[in-house]
């Protein structure tokens, strides 16, 4: 993404990932920050930005539902990001809840349910537009 104007959602971790990645290459990133992903997609479609840095599932859903977009996996340099990951915030000392959440996530990953949800989300985004 060196030399490109990258769209990122305000306060999203993708900005830091792109910034750190390019810094490792001795490059500086140019950013355009927006609150909503829909605004980023519009900016991309109207050539105001060159690319959007999104989490994998969100990027796939938009690429599947908006014509002219393509999802490309960002292979960040070693040490910048080792895995995409997801976060669930729960109160401290909730060991039983944490165990159940981790078990559910493991099951959903194994059955590829997240991929199905991403596809469905893309369909819903397309209908909403």
Short mmCIF file of C-alpha atoms in Angstrom, two decimals:
data_model
loop_
_atom_site.label_atom_id
_atom_site.label_comp_id
_atom_site.label_asym_id
_atom_site.label_seq_id
_atom_site.Cartn_x
_atom_site.Cartn_y
_atom_site.Cartn_z
CA UNK A 1 0.00 0.00 0.00
CA UNK A 2 3.05 2.23 -0.17
CA UNK A 3 2.22 5.31 -2.19
CA UNK A 4 -1.52 4.70 -2.02
CA UNK A 5 -4.14 6.69 -0.16
CA UNK A 6 -5.68 4.15 2.19
CA UNK A 7 -9.14 4.54 3.67
CA UNK A 8 -9.55 3.41 7.26
CA UNK A 9 -12.40 3.54 9.69
CA UNK A 10 -11.87 6.04 12.49
CA UNK A 11 -10.37 4.35 15.56
CA UNK A 12 -9.96 1.00 13.75
CA UNK A 13 -6.85 -1.08 14.28
CA UNK A 14 -6.26 -1.37 10.52
CA UNK A 15 -4.70 2.10 10.48
CA UNK A 16 -2.04 0.99 12.94
CA UNK A 17 -1.46 -2.27 11.03
CA UNK A 18 -0.89 -0.47 7.73
CA UNK A 19 1.24 2.21 9.40
CA UNK A 20 3.46 -0.37 11.16
CA UNK A 21 3.76 -2.49 8.02
CA UNK A 22 4.87 0.39 5.85
CA UNK A 23 7.20 1.70 8.56
CA UNK A 24 9.01 -1.67 8.48
CA UNK A 25 9.56 -1.04 4.76
CA UNK A 26 10.72 2.52 5.38
CA UNK A 27 7.57 3.94 3.81
CA UNK A 28 4.91 6.32 5.07
CA UNK A 29 1.20 5.73 4.63
CA UNK A 30 -1.38 8.28 3.57
CA UNK A 31 -4.76 7.95 5.27
CA UNK A 32 -8.30 9.06 4.83
CA UNK A 33 -10.31 8.34 7.97
CA UNK A 34 -14.08 8.03 7.93
CA UNK A 35 -16.65 6.94 10.51
CA UNK A 36 -18.63 4.51 8.35
CA UNK A 37 -17.50 1.68 6.12
CA UNK A 38 -20.17 2.64 3.58
CA UNK A 39 -18.50 6.06 3.26
CA UNK A 40 -15.14 4.36 2.66
CA UNK A 41 -16.66 2.16 -0.06
CA UNK A 42 -18.18 5.21 -1.75
CA UNK A 43 -14.83 7.02 -1.60
CA UNK A 44 -13.15 3.99 -3.17
CA UNK A 45 -15.77 3.69 -5.91
CA UNK A 46 -15.38 7.41 -6.74
CA UNK A 47 -11.54 7.23 -6.77
CA UNK A 48 -11.04 9.48 -3.74
CA UNK A 49 -8.98 6.71 -2.11
CA UNK A 50 -7.02 3.81 -3.61
CA UNK A 51 -7.77 1.05 -1.11
CA UNK A 52 -9.60 0.33 2.13
CA UNK A 53 -8.05 -1.53 5.05
CA UNK A 54 -10.81 -3.57 6.73
CA UNK A 55 -11.04 -6.67 8.87
CA UNK A 56 -11.26 -9.84 6.80
CA UNK A 57 -14.92 -10.64 7.25
CA UNK A 58 -16.07 -7.10 6.59
CA UNK A 59 -13.85 -6.80 3.53
CA UNK A 60 -15.11 -10.10 2.12
CA UNK A 61 -18.75 -9.13 2.70
CA UNK A 62 -18.34 -5.84 0.83
CA UNK A 63 -16.35 -7.41 -2.02
CA UNK A 64 -19.04 -10.07 -2.42
CA UNK A 65 -21.85 -7.53 -2.53
CA UNK A 66 -20.53 -4.40 -4.24
CA UNK A 67 -19.69 -4.68 -7.93
CA UNK A 68 -16.22 -3.61 -8.92
CA UNK A 69 -14.62 -4.43 -5.56
CA UNK A 70 -12.14 -7.21 -4.90
CA UNK A 71 -11.03 -8.57 -1.54
CA UNK A 72 -7.28 -9.08 -1.18
CA UNK A 73 -5.80 -10.64 1.95
CA UNK A 74 -3.26 -8.33 3.58
CA UNK A 75 -0.15 -10.29 4.45
CA UNK A 76 1.37 -8.07 7.12
CA UNK A 77 5.09 -8.42 7.89
CA UNK A 78 6.10 -10.74 10.73
CA UNK A 79 5.61 -9.09 14.09
CA UNK A 80 2.96 -6.64 12.92
CA UNK A 81 0.01 -8.99 13.19
CA UNK A 82 0.22 -12.72 13.68
CA UNK A 83 -3.48 -13.49 13.29
CA UNK A 84 -6.68 -11.62 12.60
CA UNK A 85 -8.48 -12.64 15.76
CA UNK A 86 -11.72 -11.49 17.27
CA UNK A 87 -12.52 -9.92 20.57
CA UNK A 88 -15.31 -10.51 23.02
CA UNK A 89 -15.45 -8.26 26.05
CA UNK A 90 -16.79 -9.74 29.27
CA UNK A 91 -16.55 -8.82 32.94
CA UNK A 92 -13.41 -9.95 34.77
CA UNK A 93 -13.46 -13.25 36.65
CA UNK A 94 -16.11 -14.83 34.43
CA UNK A 95 -14.25 -18.11 33.84
CA UNK A 96 -17.37 -20.14 33.00
CA UNK A 97 -18.58 -17.55 30.50
CA UNK A 98 -15.10 -17.32 28.95
CA UNK A 99 -14.96 -21.10 28.57
CA UNK A 100 -18.38 -21.18 26.90
CA UNK A 101 -17.49 -18.34 24.53
CA UNK A 102 -14.21 -19.98 23.54
CA UNK A 103 -15.98 -23.30 23.01
CA UNK A 104 -18.62 -21.67 20.82
CA UNK A 105 -16.02 -19.82 18.73
CA UNK A 106 -14.04 -23.06 18.27
CA UNK A 107 -17.21 -24.85 17.12
CA UNK A 108 -18.16 -22.03 14.73
CA UNK A 109 -14.67 -22.04 13.23
CA UNK A 110 -14.71 -25.82 12.81
CA UNK A 111 -18.11 -25.81 11.06
CA UNK A 112 -17.16 -22.77 8.93
CA UNK A 113 -20.21 -20.93 10.23
CA UNK A 114 -18.38 -17.58 10.25
CA UNK A 115 -17.77 -17.91 6.50
CA UNK A 116 -21.49 -18.57 6.00
CA UNK A 117 -22.37 -15.50 8.07
CA UNK A 118 -19.94 -13.36 6.06
CA UNK A 119 -21.57 -14.49 2.82
CA UNK A 120 -25.02 -13.73 4.23
CA UNK A 121 -23.85 -10.31 5.46
CA UNK A 122 -22.59 -9.53 1.96
CA UNK A 123 -25.99 -10.39 0.51
CA UNK A 124 -27.71 -8.15 3.04
CA UNK A 125 -25.31 -5.26 2.33
CA UNK A 126 -26.04 -5.60 -1.38
CA UNK A 127 -29.81 -5.50 -0.78
CA UNK A 128 -29.47 -2.44 1.49
CA UNK A 129 -27.69 -0.49 -1.20
#
